[in-house]
Structure formats: C-alpha cells, structure tokens
Amino acid sequence: MSTSNRREVLRAMAVAGSVGAALAVGSETAQATAPRSRSPQTQPPLPYAPDALAPAISARTVDFHYNKHHKGYFTNLAKLVTGTPLASASLEEVVLASAGKAEMKAVFNNAAQALNHNLYWQSLTPKGSAPSDALAAAIIRDFGSKAALEGELTKAAVGQFGSGWAWLAADAGKLKVLATMNADTPLTQGMTPLLVIDVWEHAYYLDEQNRRADYLTAILPLLDWAGASLRF
C-alpha cells in the first residue's frame, strides 16, 4: 500500500473517528435496515469442489475465478486497510464505511467485490435447491411465480451493460430484482442480498465466450434457493 493511499484511508477514518462513526455518516437508510453481519476479511473456502458445477461452469472457470479474481480482492483489501481502524472491521462494515467516499474508492471496490463473490459462490449449489415455504410465498406474492422471478433475474443479468451483478434482494420484506454495476451492492441501499449472479466476463468467458445469455440458462438450475431462504 502506498504512503499516499494509506494517508487517504487514515484521513477518512479520522474524520469518522472509528468504524462505528464511519457507518454513522453513511446512508441513513442503510444504517437503519442493512444487516451487520461479521464476514471476516479472509476468503472463505468454496462450498463445493471446483468441478461440482460442471458442465454449467467448468472447473477451469471456477479455479480461475476463485483463485485469481476473488482471492485478489482480499489480497488488495488487506494492503489497503492494514494499519488503519478498518483492519479489524467486517467486510460489511468496510463496505458501508467506504461507500460513496471518493477517497476510499479502492477500499470499497475491493471489499465489496470480496463480499459479492462470497455470496455468488453461496448462491449456487451443484444440484440446485428449493425455496422454503416462506420464501416461496413471498416469490408468489411479489412475482407471481418462481419462473417469472427467474425471468426477471435473467433479464437483469443479460441486460446489465458492462460488468456487474444481478441480485435478488429483500427490501423491508419485499423481494426485488436489480442489477448493479462493477462492485456496487444492494447492501449500501439498505437491502438484504439473498442471491446474486456474477455477470463480469471472468465469470463465464472461458466457457461461453461472449454468450452471457447461455451462461444464465446454464446456471439457473443451480441456484441455491434454500440458502436464499435462510438469508430471507
């Protein structure tokens, strides 16, 4: 981490006073409703073997995605926050403390990308799964059917211009589908992310080249609705 970047982080945190104070100057909506989970600033293990999602996602893609891209965000974040009050914060706290602050853009990008990827791997499971009764009822209430919800997720993912994410999130109990650019996350909008689909090209290019729609078709049966139910 360069001396100038370290000064930027320390200056931003000095204004906030502490991690808690930094969160207090963020979005009022996010403060009121965003979950305060304690995801550590260490990369969690994959929840399945690298080849477990094949043929939808090859072991080669999983290995490259997890061990290069995902790991790289944790490595970069550690360099940025070492020696600052954020070094002991959870990923969620770092994301909320740095969101919208130009001087902490690099911190936000790496923390949010680390956190987003954590959820991406948790959003998939080798044989797929079914939602709980509570989530299934909410899906019917807000989308009419699970198929309609999957259609909205596909539309959001395929329609996202450039790099980003397609999300299913809960906003005060109501389900919403949305897309975000780059490292952005519904967490900063006070929502609870339930499922996410990575539409950065590194998520699918080795398998599908530029055919993002084919990637969506392949992974929809692998979505872990049981995991989303627990987060819901």
mmCIF file of C-alpha atoms in Angstrom:
data_model
loop_
_atom_site.group_PDB
_atom_site.id
_atom_site.type_symbol
_atom_site.label_atom_id
_atom_site.label_comp_id
_atom_site.label_asym_id
_atom_site.label_seq_id
_atom_site.Cartn_x
_atom_site.Cartn_y
_atom_site.Cartn_z
ATOM 1 C CA MET A 1 0.000 0.000 0.000
ATOM 2 C CA SER A 2 1.466 3.368 -0.974
ATOM 3 C CA THR A 3 2.041 6.072 1.613
ATOM 4 C CA SER A 4 -0.457 8.356 -0.127
ATOM 5 C CA ASN A 5 -3.174 5.676 -0.186
ATOM 6 C CA ARG A 6 -2.574 4.876 3.471
ATOM 7 C CA ARG A 7 -2.906 8.568 4.330
ATOM 8 C CA GLU A 8 -6.195 8.711 2.400
ATOM 9 C CA VAL A 9 -7.664 5.817 4.382
ATOM 10 C CA LEU A 10 -6.403 7.161 7.704
ATOM 11 C CA ARG A 11 -7.701 10.647 6.911
ATOM 12 C CA ALA A 12 -11.143 9.281 6.022
ATOM 13 C CA MET A 13 -11.270 7.195 9.164
ATOM 14 C CA ALA A 14 -10.029 10.082 11.289
ATOM 15 C CA VAL A 15 -12.992 12.120 10.108
ATOM 16 C CA ALA A 16 -15.291 9.260 11.050
ATOM 17 C CA GLY A 17 -13.436 8.628 14.310
ATOM 18 C CA SER A 18 -13.933 4.852 14.246
ATOM 19 C CA VAL A 19 -15.626 2.127 12.255
ATOM 20 C CA GLY A 20 -18.882 2.809 14.064
ATOM 21 C CA ALA A 21 -18.650 6.518 13.403
ATOM 22 C CA ALA A 22 -17.822 5.871 9.788
ATOM 23 C CA LEU A 23 -21.012 3.886 9.420
ATOM 24 C CA ALA A 24 -22.931 6.692 11.079
ATOM 25 C CA VAL A 25 -22.058 9.139 8.321
ATOM 26 C CA GLY A 26 -23.282 6.788 5.580
ATOM 27 C CA SER A 27 -26.722 6.364 4.088
ATOM 28 C CA GLU A 28 -29.440 6.778 6.713
ATOM 29 C CA THR A 29 -31.500 4.083 5.035
ATOM 30 C CA ALA A 30 -28.579 1.675 5.003
ATOM 31 C CA GLN A 31 -27.890 2.355 8.675
ATOM 32 C CA ALA A 32 -31.487 1.677 9.622
ATOM 33 C CA THR A 33 -32.005 -1.558 7.702
ATOM 34 C CA ALA A 34 -28.763 -3.068 6.421
ATOM 35 C CA PRO A 35 -27.645 -6.222 8.236
ATOM 36 C CA ARG A 36 -24.474 -6.020 10.310
ATOM 37 C CA SER A 37 -23.029 -9.426 9.549
ATOM 38 C CA ARG A 38 -19.491 -10.281 10.565
ATOM 39 C CA SER A 39 -17.875 -11.599 7.411
ATOM 40 C CA PRO A 40 -14.131 -11.710 8.080
ATOM 41 C CA GLN A 41 -11.574 -10.179 5.752
ATOM 42 C CA THR A 42 -10.376 -13.638 4.769
ATOM 43 C CA GLN A 43 -11.520 -15.598 1.732
ATOM 44 C CA PRO A 44 -13.867 -18.423 2.731
ATOM 45 C CA PRO A 45 -13.405 -21.862 1.158
ATOM 46 C CA LEU A 46 -15.543 -22.858 -1.783
ATOM 47 C CA PRO A 47 -18.698 -24.612 -0.543
ATOM 48 C CA TYR A 48 -18.171 -27.436 -3.089
ATOM 49 C CA ALA A 49 -15.429 -28.959 -5.233
ATOM 50 C CA PRO A 50 -14.216 -26.864 -8.212
ATOM 51 C CA ASP A 51 -15.755 -29.339 -10.682
ATOM 52 C CA ALA A 52 -19.077 -29.659 -8.841
ATOM 53 C CA LEU A 53 -20.883 -27.094 -11.012
ATOM 54 C CA ALA A 54 -19.834 -28.656 -14.327
ATOM 55 C CA PRO A 55 -20.915 -28.675 -17.069
ATOM 56 C CA ALA A 56 -22.721 -25.387 -16.362
ATOM 57 C CA ILE A 57 -19.495 -23.847 -15.024
ATOM 58 C CA SER A 58 -16.264 -25.712 -15.678
ATOM 59 C CA ALA A 59 -13.664 -26.487 -13.037
ATOM 60 C CA ARG A 60 -11.250 -24.322 -15.049
ATOM 61 C CA THR A 61 -13.556 -21.305 -14.754
ATOM 62 C CA VAL A 62 -14.187 -21.901 -11.048
ATOM 63 C CA ASP A 63 -10.463 -22.243 -10.353
ATOM 64 C CA PHE A 64 -9.567 -19.096 -12.278
ATOM 65 C CA HIS A 65 -12.486 -17.119 -10.851
ATOM 66 C CA TYR A 66 -11.989 -18.171 -7.233
ATOM 67 C CA ASN A 67 -8.198 -18.357 -7.004
ATOM 68 C CA LYS A 68 -7.356 -15.336 -9.169
ATOM 69 C CA HIS A 69 -10.199 -12.810 -9.151
ATOM 70 C CA HIS A 70 -11.887 -13.491 -5.815
ATOM 71 C CA LYS A 71 -8.622 -14.058 -3.952
ATOM 72 C CA GLY A 72 -7.154 -10.919 -5.496
ATOM 73 C CA TYR A 73 -9.808 -8.689 -3.923
ATOM 74 C CA PHE A 74 -8.942 -9.975 -0.446
ATOM 75 C CA THR A 75 -5.226 -9.505 -1.132
ATOM 76 C CA ASN A 76 -5.724 -5.944 -2.329
ATOM 77 C CA LEU A 77 -8.035 -5.065 0.555
ATOM 78 C CA ALA A 78 -5.500 -6.263 3.117
ATOM 79 C CA LYS A 79 -2.882 -3.966 1.596
ATOM 80 C CA LEU A 80 -5.277 -1.012 1.718
ATOM 81 C CA VAL A 81 -6.520 -1.327 5.296
ATOM 82 C CA THR A 82 -3.509 -2.698 7.155
ATOM 83 C CA GLY A 83 -2.611 -0.246 9.914
ATOM 84 C CA THR A 84 -5.994 1.514 9.810
ATOM 85 C CA PRO A 85 -9.086 1.126 12.049
ATOM 86 C CA LEU A 86 -10.784 -0.774 9.210
ATOM 87 C CA ALA A 87 -8.317 -3.641 9.518
ATOM 88 C CA SER A 88 -10.431 -5.187 12.297
ATOM 89 C CA ALA A 89 -13.823 -4.466 10.710
ATOM 90 C CA SER A 90 -16.063 -6.988 8.988
ATOM 91 C CA LEU A 91 -16.404 -6.858 5.212
ATOM 92 C CA GLU A 92 -19.921 -5.471 5.621
ATOM 93 C CA GLU A 93 -18.642 -2.683 7.865
ATOM 94 C CA VAL A 94 -15.844 -1.820 5.448
ATOM 95 C CA VAL A 95 -18.304 -1.674 2.541
ATOM 96 C CA LEU A 96 -20.695 0.622 4.405
ATOM 97 C CA ALA A 97 -17.895 2.791 5.800
ATOM 98 C CA SER A 98 -16.330 3.375 2.386
ATOM 99 C CA ALA A 99 -19.401 3.554 0.113
ATOM 100 C CA GLY A 100 -19.733 6.859 -1.715
ATOM 101 C CA LYS A 101 -16.398 8.243 -0.475
ATOM 102 C CA ALA A 102 -14.128 9.177 -3.377
ATOM 103 C CA GLU A 103 -11.011 8.971 -1.222
ATOM 104 C CA MET A 104 -11.918 5.375 -0.260
ATOM 105 C CA LYS A 105 -12.959 4.132 -3.688
ATOM 106 C CA ALA A 106 -10.255 1.450 -3.846
ATOM 107 C CA VAL A 107 -11.205 0.192 -0.382
ATOM 108 C CA PHE A 108 -14.882 -0.002 -1.342
ATOM 109 C CA ASN A 109 -14.232 -1.715 -4.671
ATOM 110 C CA ASN A 110 -12.108 -4.468 -3.166
ATOM 111 C CA ALA A 111 -14.231 -5.001 -0.035
ATOM 112 C CA ALA A 112 -17.490 -5.056 -1.984
ATOM 113 C CA GLN A 113 -16.100 -7.358 -4.654
ATOM 114 C CA ALA A 114 -14.817 -9.730 -1.974
ATOM 115 C CA LEU A 115 -18.237 -9.735 -0.287
ATOM 116 C CA ASN A 116 -20.184 -10.018 -3.550
ATOM 117 C CA HIS A 117 -18.134 -13.036 -4.593
ATOM 118 C CA ASN A 118 -18.693 -14.685 -1.214
ATOM 119 C CA LEU A 119 -22.433 -14.553 -1.885
ATOM 120 C CA TYR A 120 -22.048 -15.606 -5.528
ATOM 121 C CA TRP A 121 -20.483 -18.936 -4.578
ATOM 122 C CA GLN A 122 -23.134 -19.386 -1.886
ATOM 123 C CA SER A 123 -25.870 -18.634 -4.443
ATOM 124 C CA LEU A 124 -25.007 -21.774 -6.418
ATOM 125 C CA THR A 125 -25.175 -25.430 -5.441
ATOM 126 C CA PRO A 126 -24.429 -28.477 -7.625
ATOM 127 C CA LYS A 127 -27.986 -29.789 -7.921
ATOM 128 C CA GLY A 128 -29.933 -26.637 -7.155
ATOM 129 C CA SER A 129 -32.400 -26.424 -4.278
ATOM 130 C CA ALA A 130 -35.937 -25.319 -3.471
ATOM 131 C CA PRO A 131 -37.072 -22.246 -1.542
ATOM 132 C CA SER A 132 -38.617 -22.534 1.897
ATOM 133 C CA ASP A 133 -42.367 -22.144 2.246
ATOM 134 C CA ALA A 134 -41.876 -18.560 3.454
ATOM 135 C CA LEU A 135 -39.681 -17.558 0.537
ATOM 136 C CA ALA A 136 -41.883 -19.431 -1.948
ATOM 137 C CA ALA A 137 -44.897 -17.484 -0.678
ATOM 138 C CA ALA A 138 -43.019 -14.194 -0.999
ATOM 139 C CA ILE A 139 -41.988 -15.101 -4.556
ATOM 140 C CA ILE A 140 -45.622 -15.762 -5.496
ATOM 141 C CA ARG A 141 -46.687 -12.527 -3.814
ATOM 142 C CA ASP A 142 -44.083 -10.314 -5.484
ATOM 143 C CA PHE A 143 -43.510 -12.023 -8.876
ATOM 144 C CA GLY A 144 -46.428 -14.391 -9.462
ATOM 145 C CA SER A 145 -44.256 -17.482 -9.864
ATOM 146 C CA LYS A 146 -40.703 -18.730 -9.447
ATOM 147 C CA ALA A 147 -40.422 -18.947 -13.237
ATOM 148 C CA ALA A 148 -41.369 -15.285 -13.511
ATOM 149 C CA LEU A 149 -38.749 -14.375 -10.920
ATOM 150 C CA GLU A 150 -36.097 -16.344 -12.820
ATOM 151 C CA GLY A 151 -37.147 -14.470 -15.936
ATOM 152 C CA GLU A 152 -36.612 -11.158 -14.161
ATOM 153 C CA LEU A 153 -33.198 -12.283 -12.893
ATOM 154 C CA THR A 154 -32.226 -13.322 -16.414
ATOM 155 C CA LYS A 155 -33.427 -10.018 -17.845
ATOM 156 C CA ALA A 156 -31.464 -8.056 -15.238
ATOM 157 C CA ALA A 157 -28.309 -10.115 -15.787
ATOM 158 C CA VAL A 158 -28.353 -10.157 -19.576
ATOM 159 C CA GLY A 159 -29.383 -6.506 -19.759
ATOM 160 C CA GLN A 160 -26.629 -5.252 -17.444
ATOM 161 C CA PHE A 161 -24.334 -3.144 -19.627
ATOM 162 C CA GLY A 162 -20.719 -3.993 -18.944
ATOM 163 C CA SER A 163 -19.544 -5.590 -15.734
ATOM 164 C CA GLY A 164 -21.774 -6.044 -12.719
ATOM 165 C CA TRP A 165 -24.235 -8.195 -10.844
ATOM 166 C CA ALA A 166 -27.879 -9.306 -10.922
ATOM 167 C CA TRP A 167 -29.466 -9.586 -7.479
ATOM 168 C CA LEU A 168 -32.456 -10.880 -5.635
ATOM 169 C CA ALA A 169 -32.714 -8.743 -2.509
ATOM 170 C CA ALA A 170 -35.191 -8.138 0.288
ATOM 171 C CA ASP A 171 -36.215 -4.556 0.933
ATOM 172 C CA ALA A 172 -38.275 -4.288 4.127
ATOM 173 C CA GLY A 173 -39.602 -7.793 3.469
ATOM 174 C CA LYS A 174 -40.442 -7.211 -0.197
ATOM 175 C CA LEU A 175 -38.467 -9.077 -2.844
ATOM 176 C CA LYS A 176 -36.739 -7.043 -5.535
ATOM 177 C CA VAL A 177 -34.635 -7.903 -8.577
ATOM 178 C CA LEU A 178 -32.000 -5.357 -9.508
ATOM 179 C CA ALA A 179 -28.717 -5.021 -11.344
ATOM 180 C CA THR A 180 -25.678 -3.113 -10.149
ATOM 181 C CA MET A 181 -22.530 -2.002 -11.901
ATOM 182 C CA ASN A 182 -18.974 -3.029 -11.059
ATOM 183 C CA ALA A 183 -18.686 -3.562 -7.271
ATOM 184 C CA ASP A 184 -21.974 -1.950 -6.233
ATOM 185 C CA THR A 185 -24.223 -3.897 -3.883
ATOM 186 C CA PRO A 186 -27.797 -3.543 -2.565
ATOM 187 C CA LEU A 187 -26.299 -3.567 0.934
ATOM 188 C CA THR A 188 -25.484 0.131 0.591
ATOM 189 C CA GLN A 189 -29.153 0.803 -0.238
ATOM 190 C CA GLY A 190 -30.353 -0.785 2.986
ATOM 191 C CA MET A 191 -31.421 -4.043 1.330
ATOM 192 C CA THR A 192 -30.558 -7.619 2.273
ATOM 193 C CA PRO A 193 -28.938 -9.513 -0.629
ATOM 194 C CA LEU A 194 -30.422 -13.006 -0.986
ATOM 195 C CA LEU A 195 -28.957 -14.295 -4.257
ATOM 196 C CA VAL A 196 -26.514 -12.856 -6.758
ATOM 197 C CA ILE A 197 -25.378 -13.733 -10.268
ATOM 198 C CA ASP A 198 -21.944 -12.512 -11.331
ATOM 199 C CA VAL A 199 -22.028 -11.059 -14.848
ATOM 200 C CA TRP A 200 -18.443 -9.883 -15.024
ATOM 201 C CA GLU A 201 -16.971 -11.627 -18.056
ATOM 202 C CA HIS A 202 -14.493 -13.572 -15.917
ATOM 203 C CA ALA A 203 -17.482 -15.499 -14.531
ATOM 204 C CA TYR A 204 -18.304 -17.115 -17.877
ATOM 205 C CA TYR A 205 -15.923 -16.154 -20.689
ATOM 206 C CA LEU A 206 -13.748 -19.286 -20.591
ATOM 207 C CA ASP A 207 -16.884 -21.420 -21.026
ATOM 208 C CA GLU A 208 -19.294 -19.272 -23.010
ATOM 209 C CA GLN A 209 -17.120 -16.524 -24.525
ATOM 210 C CA ASN A 210 -19.463 -13.537 -25.004
ATOM 211 C CA ARG A 211 -22.686 -15.578 -24.729
ATOM 212 C CA ARG A 212 -23.924 -14.251 -21.409
ATOM 213 C CA ALA A 213 -27.465 -15.471 -22.049
ATOM 214 C CA ASP A 214 -26.181 -19.057 -22.413
ATOM 215 C CA TYR A 215 -24.382 -18.699 -19.076
ATOM 216 C CA LEU A 216 -27.653 -17.630 -17.449
ATOM 217 C CA THR A 217 -29.535 -20.553 -18.959
ATOM 218 C CA ALA A 218 -26.880 -22.940 -17.660
ATOM 219 C CA ILE A 219 -26.770 -21.710 -14.066
ATOM 220 C CA LEU A 220 -30.439 -21.055 -13.289
ATOM 221 C CA PRO A 221 -30.944 -24.744 -12.317
ATOM 222 C CA LEU A 222 -28.022 -24.409 -9.879
ATOM 223 C CA LEU A 223 -29.377 -21.508 -7.848
ATOM 224 C CA ASP A 224 -29.420 -22.269 -4.139
ATOM 225 C CA TRP A 225 -32.892 -21.181 -3.104
ATOM 226 C CA ALA A 226 -32.519 -22.934 0.247
ATOM 227 C CA GLY A 227 -29.604 -20.657 1.065
ATOM 228 C CA ALA A 228 -31.583 -17.632 -0.076
ATOM 229 C CA SER A 229 -34.378 -18.756 2.227
ATOM 230 C CA LEU A 230 -32.056 -18.645 5.236
ATOM 231 C CA ARG A 231 -30.926 -15.135 4.346
ATOM 232 C CA PHE A 232 -34.560 -14.101 3.802
#
